[in-house]
Coordinates of C-alpha atoms and ligand atoms in Angstrom, one line a residue:
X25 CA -27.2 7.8 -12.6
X26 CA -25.9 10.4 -14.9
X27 CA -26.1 10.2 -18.8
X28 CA -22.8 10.1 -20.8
X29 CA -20.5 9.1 -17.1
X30 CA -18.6 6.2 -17.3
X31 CA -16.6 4.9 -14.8
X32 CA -14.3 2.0 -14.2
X33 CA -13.2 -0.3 -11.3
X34 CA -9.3 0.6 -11.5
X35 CA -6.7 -1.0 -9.7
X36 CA -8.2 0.2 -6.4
X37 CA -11.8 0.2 -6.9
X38 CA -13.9 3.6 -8.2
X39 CA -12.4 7.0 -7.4
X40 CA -13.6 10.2 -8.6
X41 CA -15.5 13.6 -7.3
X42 CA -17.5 12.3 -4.7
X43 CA -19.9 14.7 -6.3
X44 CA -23.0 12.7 -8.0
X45 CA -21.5 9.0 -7.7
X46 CA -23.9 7.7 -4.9
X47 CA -25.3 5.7 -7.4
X48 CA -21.9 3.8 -7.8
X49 CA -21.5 3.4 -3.6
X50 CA -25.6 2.3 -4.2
X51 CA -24.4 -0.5 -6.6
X52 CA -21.1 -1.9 -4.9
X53 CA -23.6 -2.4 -1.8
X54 CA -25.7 -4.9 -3.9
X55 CA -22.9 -6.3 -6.2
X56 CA -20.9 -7.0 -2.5
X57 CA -24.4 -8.8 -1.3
X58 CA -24.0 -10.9 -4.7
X59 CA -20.9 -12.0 -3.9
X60 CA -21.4 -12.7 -0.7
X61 CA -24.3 -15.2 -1.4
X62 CA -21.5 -16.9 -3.8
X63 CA -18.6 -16.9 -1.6
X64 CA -21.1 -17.9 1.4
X65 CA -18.9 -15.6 3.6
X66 CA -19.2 -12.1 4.2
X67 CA -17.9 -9.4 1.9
X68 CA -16.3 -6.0 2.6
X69 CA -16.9 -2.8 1.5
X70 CA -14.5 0.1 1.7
X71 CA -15.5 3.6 1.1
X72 CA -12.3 5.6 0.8
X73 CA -10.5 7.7 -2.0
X74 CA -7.0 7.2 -0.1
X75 CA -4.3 9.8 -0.9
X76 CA -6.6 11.7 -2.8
X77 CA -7.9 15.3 -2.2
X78 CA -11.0 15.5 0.1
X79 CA -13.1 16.2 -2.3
X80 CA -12.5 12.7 -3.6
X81 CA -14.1 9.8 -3.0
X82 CA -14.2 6.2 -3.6
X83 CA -15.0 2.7 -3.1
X84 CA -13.1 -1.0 -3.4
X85 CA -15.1 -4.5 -2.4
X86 CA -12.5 -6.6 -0.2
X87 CA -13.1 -10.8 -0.9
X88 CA -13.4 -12.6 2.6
X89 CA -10.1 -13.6 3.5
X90 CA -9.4 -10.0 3.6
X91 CA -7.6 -9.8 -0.2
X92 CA -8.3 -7.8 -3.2
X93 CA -12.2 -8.4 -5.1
X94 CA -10.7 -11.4 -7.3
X95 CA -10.4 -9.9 -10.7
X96 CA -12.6 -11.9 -12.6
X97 CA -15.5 -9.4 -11.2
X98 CA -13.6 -6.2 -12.1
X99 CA -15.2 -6.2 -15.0
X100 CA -18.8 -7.2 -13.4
X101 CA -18.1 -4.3 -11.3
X102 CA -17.6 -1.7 -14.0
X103 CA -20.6 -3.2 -16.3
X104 CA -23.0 -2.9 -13.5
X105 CA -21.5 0.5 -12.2
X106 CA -22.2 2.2 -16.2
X107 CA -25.7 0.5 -17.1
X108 CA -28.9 3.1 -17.0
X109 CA -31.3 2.7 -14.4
X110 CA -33.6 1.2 -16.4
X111 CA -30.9 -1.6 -17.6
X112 CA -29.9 -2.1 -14.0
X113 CA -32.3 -4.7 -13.0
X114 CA -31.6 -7.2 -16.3
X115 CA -27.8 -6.5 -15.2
X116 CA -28.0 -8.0 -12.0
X117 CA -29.7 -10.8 -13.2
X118 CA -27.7 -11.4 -15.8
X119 CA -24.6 -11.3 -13.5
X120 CA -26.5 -13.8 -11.0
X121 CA -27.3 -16.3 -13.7
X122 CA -23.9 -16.1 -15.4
X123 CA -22.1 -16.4 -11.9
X124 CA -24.4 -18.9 -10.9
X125 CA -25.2 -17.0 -7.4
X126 CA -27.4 -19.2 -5.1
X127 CA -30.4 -17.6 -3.1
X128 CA -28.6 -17.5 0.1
X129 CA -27.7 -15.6 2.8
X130 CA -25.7 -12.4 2.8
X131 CA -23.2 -10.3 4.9
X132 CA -21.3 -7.5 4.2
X133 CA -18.8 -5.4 6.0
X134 CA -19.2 -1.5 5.4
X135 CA -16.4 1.2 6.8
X136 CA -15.0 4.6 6.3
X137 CA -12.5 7.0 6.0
X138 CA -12.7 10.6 7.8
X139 CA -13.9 12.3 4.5
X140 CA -16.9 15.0 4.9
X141 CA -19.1 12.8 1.9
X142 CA -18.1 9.1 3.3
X143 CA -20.8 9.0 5.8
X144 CA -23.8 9.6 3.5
X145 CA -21.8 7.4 0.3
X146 CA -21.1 4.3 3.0
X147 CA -25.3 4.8 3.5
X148 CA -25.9 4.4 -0.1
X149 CA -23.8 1.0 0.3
X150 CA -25.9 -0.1 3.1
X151 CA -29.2 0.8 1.2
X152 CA -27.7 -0.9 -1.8
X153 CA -27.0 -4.2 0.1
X154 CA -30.1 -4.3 2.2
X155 CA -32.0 -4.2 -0.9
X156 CA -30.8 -8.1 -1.4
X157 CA -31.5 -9.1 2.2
X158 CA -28.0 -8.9 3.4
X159 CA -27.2 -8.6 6.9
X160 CA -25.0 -5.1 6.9
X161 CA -22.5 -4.4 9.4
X162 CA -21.8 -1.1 9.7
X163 CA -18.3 -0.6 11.3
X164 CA -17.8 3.4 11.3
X165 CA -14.7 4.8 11.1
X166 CA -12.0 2.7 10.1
X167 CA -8.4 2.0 8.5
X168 CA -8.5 0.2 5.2
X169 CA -6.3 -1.9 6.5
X170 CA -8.7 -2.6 9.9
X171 CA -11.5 -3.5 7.8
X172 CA -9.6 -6.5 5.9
X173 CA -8.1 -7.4 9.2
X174 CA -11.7 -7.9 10.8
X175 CA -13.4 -9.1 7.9
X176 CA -10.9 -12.0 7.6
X177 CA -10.4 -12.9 11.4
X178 CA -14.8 -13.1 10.9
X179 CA -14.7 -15.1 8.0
X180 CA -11.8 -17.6 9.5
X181 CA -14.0 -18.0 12.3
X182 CA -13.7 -15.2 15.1
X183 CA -17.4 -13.8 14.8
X184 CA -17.0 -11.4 17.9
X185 CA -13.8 -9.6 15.8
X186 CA -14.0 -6.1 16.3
X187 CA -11.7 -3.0 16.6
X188 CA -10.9 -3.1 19.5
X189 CA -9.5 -6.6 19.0
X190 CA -7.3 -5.3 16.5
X191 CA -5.8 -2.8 19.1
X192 CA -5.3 -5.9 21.6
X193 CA -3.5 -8.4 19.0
X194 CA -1.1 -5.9 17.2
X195 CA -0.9 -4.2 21.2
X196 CA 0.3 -7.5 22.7
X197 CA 2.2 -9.1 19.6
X198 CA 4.4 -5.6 19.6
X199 CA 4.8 -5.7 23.6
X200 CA 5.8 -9.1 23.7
X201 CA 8.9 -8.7 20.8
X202 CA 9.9 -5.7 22.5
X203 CA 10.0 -7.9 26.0
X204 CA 12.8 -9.9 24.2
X205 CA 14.8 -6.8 22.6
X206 CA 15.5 -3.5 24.5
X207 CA 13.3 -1.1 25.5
X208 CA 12.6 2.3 23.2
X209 CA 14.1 5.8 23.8
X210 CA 13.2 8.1 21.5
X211 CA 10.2 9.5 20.2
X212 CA 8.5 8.8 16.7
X213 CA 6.6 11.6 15.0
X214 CA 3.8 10.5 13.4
X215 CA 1.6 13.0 10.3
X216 CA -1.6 11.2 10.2
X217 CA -2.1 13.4 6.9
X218 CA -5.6 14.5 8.9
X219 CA -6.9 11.2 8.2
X220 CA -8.8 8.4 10.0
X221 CA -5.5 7.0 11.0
X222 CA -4.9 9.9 14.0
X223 CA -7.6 8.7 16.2
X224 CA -6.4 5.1 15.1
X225 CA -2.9 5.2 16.1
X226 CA -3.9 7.7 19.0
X227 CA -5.8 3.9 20.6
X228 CA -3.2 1.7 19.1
X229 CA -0.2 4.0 21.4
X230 CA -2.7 3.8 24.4
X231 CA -2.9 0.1 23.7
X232 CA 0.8 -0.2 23.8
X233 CA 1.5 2.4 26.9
X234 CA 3.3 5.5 26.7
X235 CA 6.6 3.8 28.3
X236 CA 6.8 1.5 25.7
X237 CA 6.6 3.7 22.4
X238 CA 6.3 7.2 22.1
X239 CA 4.6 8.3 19.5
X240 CA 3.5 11.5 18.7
X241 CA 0.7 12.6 16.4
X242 CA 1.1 15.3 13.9
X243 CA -1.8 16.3 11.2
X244 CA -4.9 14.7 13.4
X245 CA -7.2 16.6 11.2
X246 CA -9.0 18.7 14.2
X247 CA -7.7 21.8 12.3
X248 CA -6.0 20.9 8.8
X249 CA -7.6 19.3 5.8
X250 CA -7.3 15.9 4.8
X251 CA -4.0 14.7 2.4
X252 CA -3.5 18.7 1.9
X253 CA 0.3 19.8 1.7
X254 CA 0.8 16.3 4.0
X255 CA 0.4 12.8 4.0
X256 CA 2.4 9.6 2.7
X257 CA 1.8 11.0 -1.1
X258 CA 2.8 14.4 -0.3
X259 CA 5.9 13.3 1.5
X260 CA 7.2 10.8 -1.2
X261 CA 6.2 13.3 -4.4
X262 CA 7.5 16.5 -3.3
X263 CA 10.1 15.2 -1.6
X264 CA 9.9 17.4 1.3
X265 CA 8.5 17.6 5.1
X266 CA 4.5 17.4 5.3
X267 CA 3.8 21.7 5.7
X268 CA 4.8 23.4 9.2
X269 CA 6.5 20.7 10.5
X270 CA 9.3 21.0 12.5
X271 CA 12.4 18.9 12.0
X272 CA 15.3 17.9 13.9
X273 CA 18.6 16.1 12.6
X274 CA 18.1 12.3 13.0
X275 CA 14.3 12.4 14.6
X276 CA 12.4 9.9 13.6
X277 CA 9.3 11.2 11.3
X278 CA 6.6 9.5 9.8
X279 CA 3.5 9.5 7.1
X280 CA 0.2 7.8 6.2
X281 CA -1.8 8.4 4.1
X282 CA -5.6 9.2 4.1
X283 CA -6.6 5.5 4.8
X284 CA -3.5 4.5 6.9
X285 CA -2.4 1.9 4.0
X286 CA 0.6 3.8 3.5
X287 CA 4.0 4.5 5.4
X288 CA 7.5 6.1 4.8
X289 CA 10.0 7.6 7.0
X290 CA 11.8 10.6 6.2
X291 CA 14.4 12.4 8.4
X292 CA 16.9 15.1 8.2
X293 CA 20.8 14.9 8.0
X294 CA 23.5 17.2 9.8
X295 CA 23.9 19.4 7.2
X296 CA 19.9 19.7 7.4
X297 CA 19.2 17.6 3.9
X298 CA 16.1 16.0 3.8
X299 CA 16.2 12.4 3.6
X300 CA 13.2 10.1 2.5
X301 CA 13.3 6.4 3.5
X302 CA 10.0 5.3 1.3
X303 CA 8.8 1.4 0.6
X304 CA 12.3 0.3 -0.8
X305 CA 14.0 0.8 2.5
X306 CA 11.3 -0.2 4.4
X307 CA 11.4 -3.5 2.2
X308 CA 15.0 -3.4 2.8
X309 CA 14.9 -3.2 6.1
X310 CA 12.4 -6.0 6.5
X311 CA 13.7 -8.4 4.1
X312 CA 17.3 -8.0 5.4
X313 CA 15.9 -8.4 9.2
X314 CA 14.2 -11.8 8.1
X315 CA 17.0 -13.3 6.4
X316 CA 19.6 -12.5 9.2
X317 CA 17.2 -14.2 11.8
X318 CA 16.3 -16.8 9.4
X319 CA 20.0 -17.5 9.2
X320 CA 20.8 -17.1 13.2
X321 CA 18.0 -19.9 13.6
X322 CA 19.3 -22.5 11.0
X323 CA 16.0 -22.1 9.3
X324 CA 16.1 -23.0 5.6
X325 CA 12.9 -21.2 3.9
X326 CA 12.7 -19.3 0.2
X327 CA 12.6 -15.8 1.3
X328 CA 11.3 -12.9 -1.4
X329 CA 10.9 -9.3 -2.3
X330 CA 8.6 -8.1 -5.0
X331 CA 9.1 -4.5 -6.3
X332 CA 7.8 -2.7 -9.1
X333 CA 9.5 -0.7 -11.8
X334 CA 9.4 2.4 -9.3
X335 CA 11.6 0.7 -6.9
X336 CA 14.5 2.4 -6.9
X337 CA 17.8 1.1 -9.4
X338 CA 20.1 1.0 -5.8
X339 CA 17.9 -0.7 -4.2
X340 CA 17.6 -3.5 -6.4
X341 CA 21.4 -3.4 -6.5
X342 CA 21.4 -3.7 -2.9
X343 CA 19.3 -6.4 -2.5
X344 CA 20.3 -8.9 -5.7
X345 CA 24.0 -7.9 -5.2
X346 CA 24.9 -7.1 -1.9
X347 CA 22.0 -9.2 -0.2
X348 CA 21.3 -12.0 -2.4
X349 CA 18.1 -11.7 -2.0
X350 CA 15.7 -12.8 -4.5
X351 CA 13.7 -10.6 -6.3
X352 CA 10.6 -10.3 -8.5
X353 CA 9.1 -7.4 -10.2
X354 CA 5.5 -6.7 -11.1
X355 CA 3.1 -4.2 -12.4
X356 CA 1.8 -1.5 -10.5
X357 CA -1.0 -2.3 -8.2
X358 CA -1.3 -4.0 -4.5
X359 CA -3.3 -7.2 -6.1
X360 CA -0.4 -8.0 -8.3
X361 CA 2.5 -7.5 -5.5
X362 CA 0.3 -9.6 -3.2
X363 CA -0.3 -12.2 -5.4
X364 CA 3.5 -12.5 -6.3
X365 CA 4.3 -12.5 -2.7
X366 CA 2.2 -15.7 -1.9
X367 CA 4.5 -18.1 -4.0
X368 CA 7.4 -17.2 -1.5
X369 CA 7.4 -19.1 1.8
X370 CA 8.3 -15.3 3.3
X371 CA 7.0 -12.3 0.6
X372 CA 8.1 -9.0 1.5
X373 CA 6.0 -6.6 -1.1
X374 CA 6.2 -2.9 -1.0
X375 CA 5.7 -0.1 -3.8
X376 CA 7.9 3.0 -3.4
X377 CA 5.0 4.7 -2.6
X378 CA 5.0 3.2 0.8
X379 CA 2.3 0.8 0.5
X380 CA 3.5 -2.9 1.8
X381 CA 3.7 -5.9 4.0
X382 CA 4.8 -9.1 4.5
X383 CA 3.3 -12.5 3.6
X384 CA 3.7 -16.1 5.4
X385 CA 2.4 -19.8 4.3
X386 CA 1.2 -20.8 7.8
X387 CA 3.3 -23.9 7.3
X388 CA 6.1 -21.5 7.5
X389 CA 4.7 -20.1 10.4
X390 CA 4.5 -23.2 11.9
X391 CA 7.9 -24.3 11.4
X392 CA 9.3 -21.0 13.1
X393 CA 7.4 -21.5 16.2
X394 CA 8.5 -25.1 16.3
X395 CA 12.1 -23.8 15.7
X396 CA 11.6 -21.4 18.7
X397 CA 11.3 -24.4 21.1
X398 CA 13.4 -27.2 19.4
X399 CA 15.5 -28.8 22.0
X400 CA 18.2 -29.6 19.5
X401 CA 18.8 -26.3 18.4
X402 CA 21.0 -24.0 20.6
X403 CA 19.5 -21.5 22.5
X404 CA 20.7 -18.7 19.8
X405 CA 19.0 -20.5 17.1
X406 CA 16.0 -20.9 19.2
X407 CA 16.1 -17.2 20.6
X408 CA 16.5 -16.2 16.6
X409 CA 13.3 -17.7 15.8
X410 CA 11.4 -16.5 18.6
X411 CA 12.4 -13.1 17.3
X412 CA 11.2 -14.1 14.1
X413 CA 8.2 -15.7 15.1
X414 CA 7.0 -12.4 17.3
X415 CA 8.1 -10.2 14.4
X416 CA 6.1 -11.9 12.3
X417 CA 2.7 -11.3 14.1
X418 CA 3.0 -7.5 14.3
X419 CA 2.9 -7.7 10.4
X420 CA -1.0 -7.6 9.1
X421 CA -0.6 -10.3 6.6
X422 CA -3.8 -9.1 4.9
X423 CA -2.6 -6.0 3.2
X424 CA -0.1 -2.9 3.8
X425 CA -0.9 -1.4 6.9
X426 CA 0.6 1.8 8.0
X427 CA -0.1 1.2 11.8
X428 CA 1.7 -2.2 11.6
X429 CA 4.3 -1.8 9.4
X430 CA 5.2 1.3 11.8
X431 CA 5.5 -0.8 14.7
X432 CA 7.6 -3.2 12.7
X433 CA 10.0 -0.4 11.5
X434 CA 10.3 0.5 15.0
X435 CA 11.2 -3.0 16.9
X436 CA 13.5 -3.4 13.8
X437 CA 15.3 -0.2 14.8
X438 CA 15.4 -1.1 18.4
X439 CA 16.9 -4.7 18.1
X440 CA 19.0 -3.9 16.0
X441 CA 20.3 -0.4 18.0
X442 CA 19.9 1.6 15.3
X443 CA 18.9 5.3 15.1
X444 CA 17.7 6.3 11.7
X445 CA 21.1 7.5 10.5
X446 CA 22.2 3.8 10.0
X447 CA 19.3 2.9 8.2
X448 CA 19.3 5.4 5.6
X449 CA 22.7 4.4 4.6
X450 CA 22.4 0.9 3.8
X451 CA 22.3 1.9 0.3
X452 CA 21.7 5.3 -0.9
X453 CA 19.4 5.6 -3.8
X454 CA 20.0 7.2 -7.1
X455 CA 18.4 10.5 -8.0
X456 CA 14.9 10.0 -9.4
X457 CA 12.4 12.0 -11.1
X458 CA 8.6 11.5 -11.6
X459 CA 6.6 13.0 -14.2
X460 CA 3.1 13.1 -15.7
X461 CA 2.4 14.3 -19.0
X462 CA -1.4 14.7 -20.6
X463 CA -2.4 12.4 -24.0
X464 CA -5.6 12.2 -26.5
X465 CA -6.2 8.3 -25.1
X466 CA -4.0 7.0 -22.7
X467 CA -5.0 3.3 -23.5
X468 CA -3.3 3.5 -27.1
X469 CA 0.0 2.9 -24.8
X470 CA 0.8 -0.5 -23.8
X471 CA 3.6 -1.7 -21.8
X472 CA 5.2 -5.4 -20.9
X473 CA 7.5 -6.6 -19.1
X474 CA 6.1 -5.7 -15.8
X475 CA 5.9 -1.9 -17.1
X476 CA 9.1 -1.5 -17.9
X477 CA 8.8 -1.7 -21.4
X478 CA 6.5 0.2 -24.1
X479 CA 5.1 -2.1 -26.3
X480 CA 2.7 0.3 -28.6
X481 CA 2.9 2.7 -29.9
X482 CA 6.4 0.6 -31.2
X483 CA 8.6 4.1 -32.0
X484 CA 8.5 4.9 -28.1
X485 CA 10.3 2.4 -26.6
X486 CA 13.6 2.9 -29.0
X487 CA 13.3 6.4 -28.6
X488 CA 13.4 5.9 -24.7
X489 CA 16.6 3.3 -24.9
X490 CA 18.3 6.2 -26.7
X491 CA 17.3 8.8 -24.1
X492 CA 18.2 6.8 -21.1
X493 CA 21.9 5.6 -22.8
X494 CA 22.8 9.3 -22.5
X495 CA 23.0 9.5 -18.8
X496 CA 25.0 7.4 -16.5
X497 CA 23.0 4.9 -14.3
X498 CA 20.3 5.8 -16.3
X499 CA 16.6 4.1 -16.1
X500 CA 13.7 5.7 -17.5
X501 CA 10.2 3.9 -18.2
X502 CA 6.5 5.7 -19.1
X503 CA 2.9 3.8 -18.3
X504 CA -0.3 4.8 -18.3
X505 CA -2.0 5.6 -15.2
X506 CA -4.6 3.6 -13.6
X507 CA -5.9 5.9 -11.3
X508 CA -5.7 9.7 -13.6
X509 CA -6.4 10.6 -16.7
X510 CA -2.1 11.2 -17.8
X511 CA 1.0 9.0 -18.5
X512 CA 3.2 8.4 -15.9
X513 CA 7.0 9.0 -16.6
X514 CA 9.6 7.6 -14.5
X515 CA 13.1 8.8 -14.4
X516 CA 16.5 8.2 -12.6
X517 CA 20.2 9.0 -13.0
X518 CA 23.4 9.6 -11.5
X519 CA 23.0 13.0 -10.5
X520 CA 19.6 14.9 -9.5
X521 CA 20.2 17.4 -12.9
X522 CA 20.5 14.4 -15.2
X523 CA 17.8 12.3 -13.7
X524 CA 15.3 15.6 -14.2
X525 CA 16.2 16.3 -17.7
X526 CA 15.9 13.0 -18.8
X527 CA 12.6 12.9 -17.2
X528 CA 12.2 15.8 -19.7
X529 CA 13.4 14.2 -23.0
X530 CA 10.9 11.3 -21.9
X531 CA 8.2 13.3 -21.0
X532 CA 8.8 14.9 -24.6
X533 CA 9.0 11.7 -26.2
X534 CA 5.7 10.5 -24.9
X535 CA 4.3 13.7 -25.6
X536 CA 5.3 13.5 -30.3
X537 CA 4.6 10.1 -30.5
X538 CA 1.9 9.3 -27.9
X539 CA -0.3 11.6 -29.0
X540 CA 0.3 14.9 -26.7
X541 CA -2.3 17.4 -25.6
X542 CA -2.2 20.7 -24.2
X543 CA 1.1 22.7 -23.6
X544 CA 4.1 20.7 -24.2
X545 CA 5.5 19.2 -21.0
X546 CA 8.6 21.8 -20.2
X547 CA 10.1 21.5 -16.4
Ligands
16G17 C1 -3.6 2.7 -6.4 C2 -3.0 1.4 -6.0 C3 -1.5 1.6 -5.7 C4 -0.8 2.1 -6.9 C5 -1.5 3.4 -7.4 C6 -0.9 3.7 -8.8 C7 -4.1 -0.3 -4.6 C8 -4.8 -0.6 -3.3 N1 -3.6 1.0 -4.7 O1 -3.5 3.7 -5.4 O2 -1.0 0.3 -5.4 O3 0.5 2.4 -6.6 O4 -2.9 3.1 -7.6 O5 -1.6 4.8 -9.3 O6 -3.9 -1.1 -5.4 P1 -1.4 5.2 -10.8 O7 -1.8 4.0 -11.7 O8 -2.2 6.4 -11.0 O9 0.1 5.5 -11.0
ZN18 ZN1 -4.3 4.5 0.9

């Protein structure tokens, strides 16, 4: 371990230059074995830096029913990630006498993304486990979202769970909705963003048969570079095509990210506009699909979405006004959607960014596949929850899964006959504006309300209410980021010009009081 390096376990897990950190990978192998022994079930280990550059590099712990490390070991996570070598060995027994971690068995779960250093940091992880006994399961190359699939299918009980049994289930589940609606037309174009998801979808299509879906697969990685100019981030940020891709009017286009845990649509117009369709209309879509078939099957069940304060101001109209829907809004971060999501019956999660999925009580389930057969229901209320029911499976309940939430988009689309076009315009969204802007200590800002309020340093937040009352539809709100060293600044507006400059007047804002470094932010 290098002197004077600290690092922390952020909202998902440790990411930095992949550069010196095997140390960190070493660690998360043995605190994963820890945890196992605890939670007598076996643990898994991600090593991934997602969206970020290939140069990155990273690594989360996934608790055995395939959701987020609980957060209550974040903090034993960081500790033992920052202690010298010579500290590390009181560290771990302080950890396994303050957690009370019996001598038992261990098993942990280790995968990868495509990244050039993942092979030999996912070897520290195994060298890091095996040094507590722990049986290590070394899966390769995978999705994130394939490892918390398999690692909770093993721990509920199916101990011969592999990939290729995730290919089969999400396969079948897809064919056998599609048996009840119509069959596709049109091809799907797919940017992998050169990631481990290419070859992923590549067997999921096969799975599914050409006639079914077509799906074509853009950015495989066999010549480009991982997440560069492409990819789910890319896309969303920039607000333009991934680079060199050709686009027709009313295609259908798509984009994960480096880890396939990340999906959003975008398109073109007639007039050639680009058109992004990110997690909001995805939740949209979802959400509204559920409710309708909810509805044509008589089925009575509490039925959420959770955004964040990124979601865009239309599509929250859409939903709460237009929809009645109910809503729920929480801080950034997968864990915190998730664990929203779970005190619905339904919970349909999703950040702007793309990252999302749906969540179901199994007593829900249940009751939908009951309602599918019901001899006193009609054959329309029946046939609704059938729908429902097969919709519902495609959907890895685990965590947001680009592959799945892809098929789901699609069978959406194809039940309901609808090209892209009629998608995009179930609302459209107000002009938006992200920003980032550099301070002495990021932490010295504090926000409430589920972000969308600062709460220190106190002048900010008055200055922002005066900024944003200037503009028309205006919403503006900063945080600090948990993944970069910056501020984050979040703007939106009635036109594109207004929602940019008062991106700027925040961005300034942030910069006086919050304790700005570097050139002032001017765009
Ligand atoms: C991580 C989070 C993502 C969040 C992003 C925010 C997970 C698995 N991922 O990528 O949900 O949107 O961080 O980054 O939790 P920021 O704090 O730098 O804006
Ligand atoms: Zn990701």
């Amino acid at each position: 371990k290098p002197d004077n390096v600290r690092v922390s376990y952020g909202t998902a897990g440790f990411r930095g230059n992949a550069s010196g950190m095997e140390y960190v990978f070493f660690r998360m192998g043995m605190l994963a074995a820890l945890r196992s022994k605890l939670k007598e079930a076996a643990i898994g280990v991600m090593v991934t830096a997602s969206h970020n550059p290939e140069h990155d590099n990273g690594v989360k712990l996934i608790d055995p029913q395939g959701e987020m490390l609980a957060q209550s070991w974040e903090s034993l996570a960081t500790a033992l990630a920052n202690v010298t070598n010579d500290q590390l060995i009181e560290q771990l027994k302080q950890i396994i006498d303050s957690q009370k971690i019996p001598l038992s068995n261990a098993s942990v779960f280790i995968a990868r993304d495509s990244r050039p250093s993942s092979l030999s940091l996912s070897r520290a992880v195994l060298d890091g486990a095996s040094a507590f006994g722990a049986t290590c399961h070394d899966h390769g190359l995978l999705t994130t979202p394939q490892l918390h699939y398999i690692l909770a299918c093993y721990n509920g009980g199916d101990i011969k769970v592999d990939e290729e049994h995730y290919y089969q289930n999400y396969a079948s589940a897809f064919k056998a909705l599609l048996n009840v609606v119509s069959l596709f037309t049109s091809p799907v174009t797919v940017d992998c963003a050169n990631g481990v998801g290419a070859a992923k979808l590549t067997k999921l299509a096969e799975r599914i048969g050409a006639n079914i879906i077509d799906i074509v697969v853009y950015n495989d990685g066999q010549s480009g570079k991982l997440n560069e100019n492409c990819g789910a981030d890319y896309v969303k940020v920039q607000q333009r095509a991934p680079a060199g891709l050709n686009m027709e009017p009313f295609h259908r286009y798509a984009s994960f990210d480096g880890d396939a845990d990340r999906l959003i649509y975008y398109t073109l117009d007639s007039d050639c506009n680009f058109i992004l369709l990110d997690g909001d209309k995805i939740a949209a879509l979802f959400a509204t699909y559920i409710r309708d078939n909810l509805k044509k099957a008589s089925i009575n069940l509490r039925l959420g979405i959770i955004q964040t304060a990124y979601a865009n101001g239309n599509s929250t109209n859409f939903l709460i006004n237009q929809q009645n829907i109910e809503i729920a809004c929480t801080p950034t971060g997968v864990k915190y959607l998730h664990e929203k999501a779970l005190t619905f019956d339904i919970g349909v999660y999703f950040e702007a960014n793309g990252h999302g999925t749906i969540t179901v009580n199994q007593e829900c389930k249940n009751k939908i596949s009951a309602a599918a057969f019901d001899p006193n229901k009609s054959a329309e209320e029946r046939f609704a929850a059938k729908k429902l029911k097969l919709f519902l499976d495609i959907i890895n309940q685990t965590v947001g899964d680009a592959m799945c939430d892809l098929l789901a988009v699609e069978a959406i689309l194809q039940d309901k006959n609808w090209s892209v076009k009629e998608w995009y315009r179930i609302y459209t969204e107000l002009p938006n504006r992200q920003a980032k802007v550099q301070v002495a200590d990021r932490r010295i800002i504090e926000t409430g309300d589920a972000e969308r309020k600062v709460i220190l340093p106190s002048m900010l937040q008055p200055a922002i209410d005066e900024l944003v009352r200037k503009y028309p539809s205006g919403r503006s709100f900063v945080r600090p980021s948990g993944t970069e060293d910056v501020v984050r600044v979040y703007a939106e507006a009635n036109t594109q010009e207004n929602a940019d400059d008062l991106a700027q007047q925040v961005s300034l804002a942030v910069y006086n009081i919050g304790g700005g470094v570097g050139k002032k932010p001017l765009f």
